[in-house]
mmCIF file of C-alpha atoms in Angstrom:
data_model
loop_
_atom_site.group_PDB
_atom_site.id
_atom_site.type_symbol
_atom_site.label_atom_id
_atom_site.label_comp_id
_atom_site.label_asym_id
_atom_site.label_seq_id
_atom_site.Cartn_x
_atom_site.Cartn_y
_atom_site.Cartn_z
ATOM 1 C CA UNK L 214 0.460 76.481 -59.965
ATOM 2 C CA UNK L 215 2.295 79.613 -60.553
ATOM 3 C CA UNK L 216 5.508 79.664 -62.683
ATOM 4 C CA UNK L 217 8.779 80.846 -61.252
ATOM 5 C CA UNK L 218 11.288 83.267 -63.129
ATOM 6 C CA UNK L 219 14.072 81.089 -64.348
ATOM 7 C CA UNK L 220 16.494 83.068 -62.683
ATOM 8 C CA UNK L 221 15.378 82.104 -59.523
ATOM 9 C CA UNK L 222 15.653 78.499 -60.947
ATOM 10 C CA UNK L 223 18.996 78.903 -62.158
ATOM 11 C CA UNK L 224 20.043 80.096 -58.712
ATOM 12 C CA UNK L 225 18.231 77.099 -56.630
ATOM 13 C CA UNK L 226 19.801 74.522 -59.292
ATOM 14 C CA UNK L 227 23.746 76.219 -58.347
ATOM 15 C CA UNK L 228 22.691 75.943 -54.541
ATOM 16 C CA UNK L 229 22.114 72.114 -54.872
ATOM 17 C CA UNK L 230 25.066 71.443 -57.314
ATOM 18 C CA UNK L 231 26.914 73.424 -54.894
ATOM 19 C CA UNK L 232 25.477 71.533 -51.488
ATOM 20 C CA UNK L 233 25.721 67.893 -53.478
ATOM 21 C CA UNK L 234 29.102 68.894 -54.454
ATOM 22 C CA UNK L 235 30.389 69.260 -50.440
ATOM 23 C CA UNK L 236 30.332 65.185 -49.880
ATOM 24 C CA UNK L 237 31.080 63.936 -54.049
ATOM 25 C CA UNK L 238 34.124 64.866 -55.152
ATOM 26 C CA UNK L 239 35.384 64.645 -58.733
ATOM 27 C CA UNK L 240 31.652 64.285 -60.752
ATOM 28 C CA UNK L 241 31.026 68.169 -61.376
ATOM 29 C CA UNK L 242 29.737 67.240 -64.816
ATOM 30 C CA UNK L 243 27.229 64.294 -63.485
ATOM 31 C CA UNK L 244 26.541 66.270 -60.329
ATOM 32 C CA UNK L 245 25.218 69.164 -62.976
ATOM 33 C CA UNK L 246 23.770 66.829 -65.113
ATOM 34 C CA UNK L 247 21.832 64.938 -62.620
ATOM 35 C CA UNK L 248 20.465 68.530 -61.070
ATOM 36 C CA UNK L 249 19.622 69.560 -64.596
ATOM 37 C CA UNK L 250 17.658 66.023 -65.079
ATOM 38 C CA UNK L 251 16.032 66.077 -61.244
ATOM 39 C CA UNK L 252 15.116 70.004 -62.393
ATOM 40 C CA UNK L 253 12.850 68.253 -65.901
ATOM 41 C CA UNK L 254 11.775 65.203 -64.032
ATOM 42 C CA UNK L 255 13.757 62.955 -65.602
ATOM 43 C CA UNK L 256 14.858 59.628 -64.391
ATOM 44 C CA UNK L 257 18.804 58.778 -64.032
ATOM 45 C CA UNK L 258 21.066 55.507 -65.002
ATOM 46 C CA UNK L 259 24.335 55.298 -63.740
ATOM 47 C CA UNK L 260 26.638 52.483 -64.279
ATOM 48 C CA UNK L 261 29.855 52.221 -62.025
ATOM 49 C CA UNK L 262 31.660 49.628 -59.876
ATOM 50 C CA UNK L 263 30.531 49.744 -55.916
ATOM 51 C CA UNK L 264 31.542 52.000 -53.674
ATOM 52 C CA UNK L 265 31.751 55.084 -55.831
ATOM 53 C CA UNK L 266 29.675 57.190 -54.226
ATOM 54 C CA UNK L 267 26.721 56.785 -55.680
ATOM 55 C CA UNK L 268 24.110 56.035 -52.354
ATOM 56 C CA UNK L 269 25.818 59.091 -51.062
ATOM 57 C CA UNK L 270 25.305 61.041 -53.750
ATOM 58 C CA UNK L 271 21.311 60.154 -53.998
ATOM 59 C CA UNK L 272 20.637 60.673 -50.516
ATOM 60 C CA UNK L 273 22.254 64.085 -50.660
ATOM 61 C CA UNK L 274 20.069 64.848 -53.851
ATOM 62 C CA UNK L 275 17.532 64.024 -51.658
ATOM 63 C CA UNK L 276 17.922 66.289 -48.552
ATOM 64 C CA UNK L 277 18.959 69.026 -50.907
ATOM 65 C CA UNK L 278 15.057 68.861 -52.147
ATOM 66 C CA UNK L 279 13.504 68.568 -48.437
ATOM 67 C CA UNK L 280 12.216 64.764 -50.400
ATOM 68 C CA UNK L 281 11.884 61.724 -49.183
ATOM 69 C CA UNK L 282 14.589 59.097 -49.630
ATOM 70 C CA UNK L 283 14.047 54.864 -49.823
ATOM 71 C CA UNK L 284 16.593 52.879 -51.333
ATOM 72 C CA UNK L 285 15.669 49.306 -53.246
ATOM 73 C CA UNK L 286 18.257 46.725 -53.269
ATOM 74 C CA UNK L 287 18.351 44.862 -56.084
ATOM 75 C CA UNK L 288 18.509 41.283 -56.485
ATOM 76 C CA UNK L 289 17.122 38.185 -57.856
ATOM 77 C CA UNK L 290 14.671 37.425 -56.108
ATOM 78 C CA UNK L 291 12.846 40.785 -55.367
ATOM 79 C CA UNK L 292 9.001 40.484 -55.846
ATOM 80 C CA UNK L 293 7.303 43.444 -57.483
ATOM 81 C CA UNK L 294 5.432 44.321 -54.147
ATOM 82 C CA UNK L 295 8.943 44.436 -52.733
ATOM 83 C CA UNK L 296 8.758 47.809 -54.715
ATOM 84 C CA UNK L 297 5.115 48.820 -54.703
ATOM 85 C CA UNK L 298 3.685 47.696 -51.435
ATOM 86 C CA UNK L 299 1.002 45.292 -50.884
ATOM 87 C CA UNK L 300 -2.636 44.670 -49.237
ATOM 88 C CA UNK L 301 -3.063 43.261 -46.071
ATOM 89 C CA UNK L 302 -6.299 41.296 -45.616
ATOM 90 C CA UNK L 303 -8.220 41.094 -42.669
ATOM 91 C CA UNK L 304 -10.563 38.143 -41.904
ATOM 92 C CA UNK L 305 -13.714 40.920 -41.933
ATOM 93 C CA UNK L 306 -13.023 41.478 -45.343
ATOM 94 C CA UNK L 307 -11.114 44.653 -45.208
ATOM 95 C CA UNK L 308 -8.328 45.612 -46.108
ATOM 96 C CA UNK L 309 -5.012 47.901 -45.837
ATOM 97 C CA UNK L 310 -2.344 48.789 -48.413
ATOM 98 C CA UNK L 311 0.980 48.790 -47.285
ATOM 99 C CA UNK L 312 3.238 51.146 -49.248
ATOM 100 C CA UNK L 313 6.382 49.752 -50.532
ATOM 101 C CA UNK L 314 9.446 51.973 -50.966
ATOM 102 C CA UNK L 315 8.628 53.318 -54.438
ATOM 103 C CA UNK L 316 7.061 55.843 -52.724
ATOM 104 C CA UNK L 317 9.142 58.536 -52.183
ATOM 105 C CA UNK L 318 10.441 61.435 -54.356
ATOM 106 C CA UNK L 319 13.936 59.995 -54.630
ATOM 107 C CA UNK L 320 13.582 56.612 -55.090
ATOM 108 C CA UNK L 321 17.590 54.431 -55.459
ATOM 109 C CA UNK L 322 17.077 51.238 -57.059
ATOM 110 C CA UNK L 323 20.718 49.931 -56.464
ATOM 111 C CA UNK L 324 22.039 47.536 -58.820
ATOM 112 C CA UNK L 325 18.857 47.558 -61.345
ATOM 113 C CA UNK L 326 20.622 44.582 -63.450
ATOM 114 C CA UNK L 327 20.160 42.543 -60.840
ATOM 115 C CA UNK L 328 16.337 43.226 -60.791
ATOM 116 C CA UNK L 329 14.763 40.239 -62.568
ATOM 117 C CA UNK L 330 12.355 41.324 -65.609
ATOM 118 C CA UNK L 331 9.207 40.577 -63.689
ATOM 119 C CA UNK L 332 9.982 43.321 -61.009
ATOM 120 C CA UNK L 333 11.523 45.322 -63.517
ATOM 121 C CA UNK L 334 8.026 45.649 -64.877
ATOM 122 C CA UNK L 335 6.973 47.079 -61.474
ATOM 123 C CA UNK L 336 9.282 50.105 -61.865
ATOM 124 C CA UNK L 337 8.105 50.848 -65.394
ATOM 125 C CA UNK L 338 4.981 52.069 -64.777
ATOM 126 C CA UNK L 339 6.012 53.712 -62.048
ATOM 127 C CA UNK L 340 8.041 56.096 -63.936
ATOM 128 C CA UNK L 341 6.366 56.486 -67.023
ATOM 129 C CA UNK L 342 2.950 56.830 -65.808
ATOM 130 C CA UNK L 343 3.571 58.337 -62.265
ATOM 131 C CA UNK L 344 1.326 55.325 -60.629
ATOM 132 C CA UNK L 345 2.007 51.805 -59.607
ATOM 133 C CA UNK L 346 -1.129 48.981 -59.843
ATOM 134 C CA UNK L 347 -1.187 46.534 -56.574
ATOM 135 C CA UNK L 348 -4.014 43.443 -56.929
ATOM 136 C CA UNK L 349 -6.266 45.841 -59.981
ATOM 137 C CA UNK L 350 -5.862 49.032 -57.912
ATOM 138 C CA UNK L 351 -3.895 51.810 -58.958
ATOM 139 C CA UNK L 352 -2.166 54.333 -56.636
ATOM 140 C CA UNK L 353 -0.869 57.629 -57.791
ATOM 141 C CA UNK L 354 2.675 58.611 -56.514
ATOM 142 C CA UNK L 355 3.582 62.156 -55.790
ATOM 143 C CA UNK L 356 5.760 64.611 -57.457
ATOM 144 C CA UNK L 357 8.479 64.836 -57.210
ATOM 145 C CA UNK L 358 9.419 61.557 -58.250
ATOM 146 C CA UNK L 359 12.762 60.438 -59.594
ATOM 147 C CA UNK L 360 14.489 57.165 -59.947
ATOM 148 C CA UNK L 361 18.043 56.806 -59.589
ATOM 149 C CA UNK L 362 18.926 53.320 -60.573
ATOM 150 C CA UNK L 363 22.546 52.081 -60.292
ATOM 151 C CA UNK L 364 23.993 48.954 -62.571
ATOM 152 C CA UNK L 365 27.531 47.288 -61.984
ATOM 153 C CA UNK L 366 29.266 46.341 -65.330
ATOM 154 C CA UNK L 367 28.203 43.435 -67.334
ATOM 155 C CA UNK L 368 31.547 41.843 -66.009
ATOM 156 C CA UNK L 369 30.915 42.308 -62.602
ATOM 157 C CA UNK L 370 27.328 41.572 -62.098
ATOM 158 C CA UNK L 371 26.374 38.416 -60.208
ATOM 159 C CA UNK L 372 23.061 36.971 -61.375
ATOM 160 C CA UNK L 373 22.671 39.860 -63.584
ATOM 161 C CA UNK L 374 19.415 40.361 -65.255
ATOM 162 C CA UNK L 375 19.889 42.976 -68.738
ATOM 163 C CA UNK L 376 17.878 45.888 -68.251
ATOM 164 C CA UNK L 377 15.186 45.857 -70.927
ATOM 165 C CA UNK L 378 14.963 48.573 -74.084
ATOM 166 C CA UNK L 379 11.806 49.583 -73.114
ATOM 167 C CA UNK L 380 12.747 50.230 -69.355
ATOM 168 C CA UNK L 381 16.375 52.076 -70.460
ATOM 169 C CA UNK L 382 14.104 54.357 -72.780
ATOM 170 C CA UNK L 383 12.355 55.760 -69.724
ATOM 171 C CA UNK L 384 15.509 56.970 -68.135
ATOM 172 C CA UNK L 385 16.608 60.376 -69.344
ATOM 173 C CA UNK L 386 20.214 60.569 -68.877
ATOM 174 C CA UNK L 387 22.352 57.795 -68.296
ATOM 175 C CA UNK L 388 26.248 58.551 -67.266
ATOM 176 C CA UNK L 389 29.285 56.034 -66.085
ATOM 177 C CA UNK L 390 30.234 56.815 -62.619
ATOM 178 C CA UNK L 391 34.420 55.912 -61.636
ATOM 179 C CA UNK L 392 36.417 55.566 -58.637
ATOM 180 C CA UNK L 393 38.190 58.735 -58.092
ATOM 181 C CA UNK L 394 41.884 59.539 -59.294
ATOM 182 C CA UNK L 395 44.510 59.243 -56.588
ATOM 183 C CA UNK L 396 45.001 63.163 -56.158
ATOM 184 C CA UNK L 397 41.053 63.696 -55.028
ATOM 185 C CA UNK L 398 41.109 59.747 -53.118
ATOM 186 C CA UNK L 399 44.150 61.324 -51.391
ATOM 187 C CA UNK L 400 41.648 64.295 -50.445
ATOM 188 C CA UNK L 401 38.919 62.283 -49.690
ATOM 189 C CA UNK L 402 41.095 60.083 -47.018
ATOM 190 C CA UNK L 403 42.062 63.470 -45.254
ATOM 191 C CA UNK L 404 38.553 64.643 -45.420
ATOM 192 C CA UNK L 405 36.784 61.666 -44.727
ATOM 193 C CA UNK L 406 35.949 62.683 -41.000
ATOM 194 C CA UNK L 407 34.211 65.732 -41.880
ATOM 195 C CA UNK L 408 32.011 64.042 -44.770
ATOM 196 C CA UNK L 409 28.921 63.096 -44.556
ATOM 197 C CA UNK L 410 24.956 63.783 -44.971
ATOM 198 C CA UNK L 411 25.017 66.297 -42.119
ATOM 199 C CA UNK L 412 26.797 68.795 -44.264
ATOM 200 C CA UNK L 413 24.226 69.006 -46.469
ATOM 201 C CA UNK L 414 21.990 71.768 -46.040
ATOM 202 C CA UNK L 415 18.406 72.350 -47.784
ATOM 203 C CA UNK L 416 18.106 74.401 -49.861
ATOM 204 C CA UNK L 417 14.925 74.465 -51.518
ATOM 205 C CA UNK L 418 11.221 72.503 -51.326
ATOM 206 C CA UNK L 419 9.231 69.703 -53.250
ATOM 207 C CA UNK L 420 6.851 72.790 -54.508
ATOM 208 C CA UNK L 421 9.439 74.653 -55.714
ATOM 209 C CA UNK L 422 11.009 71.623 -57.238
ATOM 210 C CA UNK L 423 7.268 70.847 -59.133
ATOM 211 C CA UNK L 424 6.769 74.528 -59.837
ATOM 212 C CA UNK L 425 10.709 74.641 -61.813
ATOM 213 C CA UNK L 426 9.983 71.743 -63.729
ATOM 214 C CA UNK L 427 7.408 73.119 -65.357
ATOM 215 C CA UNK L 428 8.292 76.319 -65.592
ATOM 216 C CA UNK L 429 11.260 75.263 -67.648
ATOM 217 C CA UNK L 430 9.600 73.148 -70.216
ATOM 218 C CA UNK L 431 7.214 75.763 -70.774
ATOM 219 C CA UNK L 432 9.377 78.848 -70.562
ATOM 220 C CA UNK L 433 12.708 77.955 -72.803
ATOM 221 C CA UNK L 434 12.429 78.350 -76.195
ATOM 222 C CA UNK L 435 13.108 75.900 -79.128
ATOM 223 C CA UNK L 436 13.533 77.273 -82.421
ATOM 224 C CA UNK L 437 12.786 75.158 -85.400
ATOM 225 C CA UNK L 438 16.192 75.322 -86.532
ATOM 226 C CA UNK L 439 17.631 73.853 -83.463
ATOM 227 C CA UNK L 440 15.173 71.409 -83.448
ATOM 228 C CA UNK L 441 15.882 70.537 -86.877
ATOM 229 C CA UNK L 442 19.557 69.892 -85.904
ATOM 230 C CA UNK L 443 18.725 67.491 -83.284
ATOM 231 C CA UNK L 444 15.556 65.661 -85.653
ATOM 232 C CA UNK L 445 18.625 65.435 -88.160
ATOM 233 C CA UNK L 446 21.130 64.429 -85.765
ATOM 234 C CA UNK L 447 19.007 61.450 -84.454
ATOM 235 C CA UNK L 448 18.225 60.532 -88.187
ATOM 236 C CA UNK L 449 21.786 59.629 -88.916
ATOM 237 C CA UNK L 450 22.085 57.390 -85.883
ATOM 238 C CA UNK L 451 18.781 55.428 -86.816
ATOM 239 C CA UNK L 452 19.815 54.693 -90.699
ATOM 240 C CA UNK L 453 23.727 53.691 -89.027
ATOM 241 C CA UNK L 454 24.041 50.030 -90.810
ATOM 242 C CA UNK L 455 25.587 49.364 -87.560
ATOM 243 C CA UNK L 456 22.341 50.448 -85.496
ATOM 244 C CA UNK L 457 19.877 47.488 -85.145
ATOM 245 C CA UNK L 458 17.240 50.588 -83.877
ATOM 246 C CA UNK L 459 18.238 54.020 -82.803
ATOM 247 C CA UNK L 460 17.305 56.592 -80.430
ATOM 248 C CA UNK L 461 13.131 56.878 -79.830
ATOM 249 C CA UNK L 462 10.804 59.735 -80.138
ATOM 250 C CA UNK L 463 10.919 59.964 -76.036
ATOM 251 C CA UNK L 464 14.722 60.039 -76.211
ATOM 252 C CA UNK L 465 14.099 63.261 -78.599
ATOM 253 C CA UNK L 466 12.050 64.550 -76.175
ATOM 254 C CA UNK L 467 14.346 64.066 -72.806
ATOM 255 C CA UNK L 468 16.811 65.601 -74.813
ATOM 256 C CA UNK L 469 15.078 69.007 -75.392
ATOM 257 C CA UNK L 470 14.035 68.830 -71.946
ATOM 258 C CA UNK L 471 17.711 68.406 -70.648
ATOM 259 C CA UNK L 472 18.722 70.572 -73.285
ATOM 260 C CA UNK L 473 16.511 73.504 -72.152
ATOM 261 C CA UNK L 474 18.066 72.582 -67.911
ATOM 262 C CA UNK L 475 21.588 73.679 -69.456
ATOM 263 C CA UNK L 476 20.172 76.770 -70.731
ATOM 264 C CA UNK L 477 18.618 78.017 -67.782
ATOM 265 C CA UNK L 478 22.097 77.218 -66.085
ATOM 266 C CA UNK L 479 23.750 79.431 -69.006
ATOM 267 C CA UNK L 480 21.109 82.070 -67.782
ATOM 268 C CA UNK L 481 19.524 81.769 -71.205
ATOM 269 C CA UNK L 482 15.737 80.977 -71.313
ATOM 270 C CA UNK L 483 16.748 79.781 -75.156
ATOM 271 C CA UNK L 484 18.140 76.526 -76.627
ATOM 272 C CA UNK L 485 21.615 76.930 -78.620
ATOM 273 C CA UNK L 486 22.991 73.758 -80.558
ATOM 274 C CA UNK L 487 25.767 73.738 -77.777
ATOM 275 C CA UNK L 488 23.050 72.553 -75.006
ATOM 276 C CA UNK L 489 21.809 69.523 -77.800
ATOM 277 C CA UNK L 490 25.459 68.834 -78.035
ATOM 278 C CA UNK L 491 26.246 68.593 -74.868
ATOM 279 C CA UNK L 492 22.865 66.779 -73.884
ATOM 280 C CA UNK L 493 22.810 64.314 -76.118
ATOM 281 C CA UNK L 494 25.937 62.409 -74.730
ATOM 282 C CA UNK L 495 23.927 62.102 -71.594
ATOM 283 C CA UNK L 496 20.340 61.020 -73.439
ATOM 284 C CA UNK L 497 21.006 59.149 -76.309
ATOM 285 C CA UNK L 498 23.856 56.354 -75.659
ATOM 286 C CA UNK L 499 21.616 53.589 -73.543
ATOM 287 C CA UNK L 500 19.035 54.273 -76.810
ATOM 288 C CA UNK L 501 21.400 53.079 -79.191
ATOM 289 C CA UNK L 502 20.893 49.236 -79.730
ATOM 290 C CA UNK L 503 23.986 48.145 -82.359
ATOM 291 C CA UNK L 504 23.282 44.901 -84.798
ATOM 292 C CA UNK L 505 25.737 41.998 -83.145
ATOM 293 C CA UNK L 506 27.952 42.465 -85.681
ATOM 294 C CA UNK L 507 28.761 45.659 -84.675
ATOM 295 C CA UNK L 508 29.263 44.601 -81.344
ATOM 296 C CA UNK L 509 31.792 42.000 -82.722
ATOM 297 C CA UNK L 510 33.673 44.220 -84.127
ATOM 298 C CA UNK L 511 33.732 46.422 -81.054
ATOM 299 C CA UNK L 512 31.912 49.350 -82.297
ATOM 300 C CA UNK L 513 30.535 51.308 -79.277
ATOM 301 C CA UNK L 514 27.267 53.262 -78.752
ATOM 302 C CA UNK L 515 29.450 56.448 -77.925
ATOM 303 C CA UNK L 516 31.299 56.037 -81.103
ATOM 304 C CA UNK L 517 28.201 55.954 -82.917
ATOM 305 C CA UNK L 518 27.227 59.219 -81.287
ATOM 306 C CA UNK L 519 30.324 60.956 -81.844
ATOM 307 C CA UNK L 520 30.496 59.974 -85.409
ATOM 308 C CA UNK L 521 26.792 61.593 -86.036
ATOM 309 C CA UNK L 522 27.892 64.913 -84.355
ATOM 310 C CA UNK L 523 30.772 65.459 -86.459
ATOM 311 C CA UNK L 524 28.649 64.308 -90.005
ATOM 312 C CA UNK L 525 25.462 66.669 -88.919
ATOM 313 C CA UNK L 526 25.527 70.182 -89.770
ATOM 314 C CA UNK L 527 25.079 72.643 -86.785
ATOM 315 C CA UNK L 528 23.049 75.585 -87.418
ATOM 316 C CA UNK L 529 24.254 79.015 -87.206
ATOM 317 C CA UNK L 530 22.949 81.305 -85.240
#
């Protein structure tokens, strides 16, 4: 499959920020960063309360892409082939698969902590090995594919189920979604009427989608140094007393994937310590697991972070 120039990504990546931008109002910076992760086949976590925006804001994604959209609800008692389908038998002995709605290219799974761990399961393998495996068989899904799973706080969840590490490590960004201030909800009440899916226009095509991701891992450079920064950055966070285990090797790798989506937005078809900076608040927070002391004491995963990027030294150019 042929590459594309990266300036012809960079403008297809501002046309869906820009169409995704007509219905959500006041997430710019996750609107960007959810493009930039949709753009390296990454997965996204978003945690907010309901009614937020965030159904809207997949479906639009969605249409932007010309890609399918299904939508899981999550809740205790989901099944796993609520998610991947299942086989009907017949009484000759045949038999027909059923797809479930894990098939698509934009897949919501809304409220994901409310998933139990058995069905959780289901969606791992899905997005780490681009297949799901009903009664021994395996079925391939189809690129694009991205999962867009939604969790309500801790505090909030009914029957809530903790998403496990190994499942939060396959999602390459992860962001906290709020209710709007009361200047843009005053907006949004005026403009309600006019909002909606059917403003949306496409503006580009599963292909093309395909053909940018991998023309962006392949085509932005990394130098060593920059690399370095973020090898070194990671290090501190991992020997943190306060870290039971830190961010993984795959968490290195979303974030030079991400990191390389914010250059090509820059117009840059280079990696700058900036983009690791500003990536890394998006990749590496749900990676950071803190010792229960720390969490007694109130320490936070983004203070951990934050601490790291002011001890590490950033290259110079």
């Amino acid at each position: 499959m042929a590459s594309l120039d990266l300036g012809e990504i960079e403008y297809t990546m501002r046309s869906v920020i820009g169409e995704v931008s007509k219905v959500i109002y006041g997430l710019a910076n996750e609107i960007k960063i959810i493009t930039c992760a949709i753009f390296t086949g990454g997965h996204i976590l978003i945690e907010g309360a309901p009614g937020a925006g965030k159904t809207l804001m997949a479906k639009a994604f969605a249409k932007t892409i010309r890609g399918e959209y299904r939508r899981i609800q999550g809740n205790p008692d989901i099944l796993p082939t609520d998610i991947t389908g299942f086989y009907i038998y017949s009484v000759d002995g045949s038999s027909r698969f059923i797809k479930g709605p894990i098939f698509a290219n934009i897949v919501l799974v809304d409220e994901l902590n409310r998933v139990n761990t058995r069905s959780q399961s289901a969606l791992l393998e899905a997005m780490q090995e681009l297949q799901v495996t009903v009664d021994g068989v395996t079925h391939k899904l189809n690129r694009p594919f991205i999962v867009i799973a939604t969790q309500v706080p801790a505090r909030l969840a009914y029957s809530a189920f903790p998403v496990s590490e190994t499942l939060r490590d396959r999602f390459m960004v992860s962001m906290e979604v709020k209710y709007l201030n009361a200047e843009l909800e005053s907006k949004l009440i005026v403009e309600a009427h006019s909002l909606g899916i059917d403003i949306v226009e496409s503006v580009t095509s599963l292909d093309e989608v395909v053909r940018a991701q991998d023309s962006i891992l392949k085509s932005v450079y990394v130098s060593s140094r920059v690399a370095g920064y973020l090898s070194r950055l990671i290090e501190v966070m991992r020997e943190d007393h306060r870290v039971e285990y830190g961010p993984s090797v795959r968490a290195t790798l979303h974030t030079i994937a991400l990191a390389k989506a914010l250059a090509v937005l820059n117009k840059r078809d280079y990696v700058i310590p900036d983009d690791i900076k500003e990536a890394v608040r998006y990749t590496l927070p749900h990676r950071i697991f803190l010792t229960r002391h720390a969490k007694t004491e109130g320490v936070s995963e983004k203070t951990i972070l934050e601490e790291a990027l002011a001890k590490t030294p950033v290259p110079k150019e």
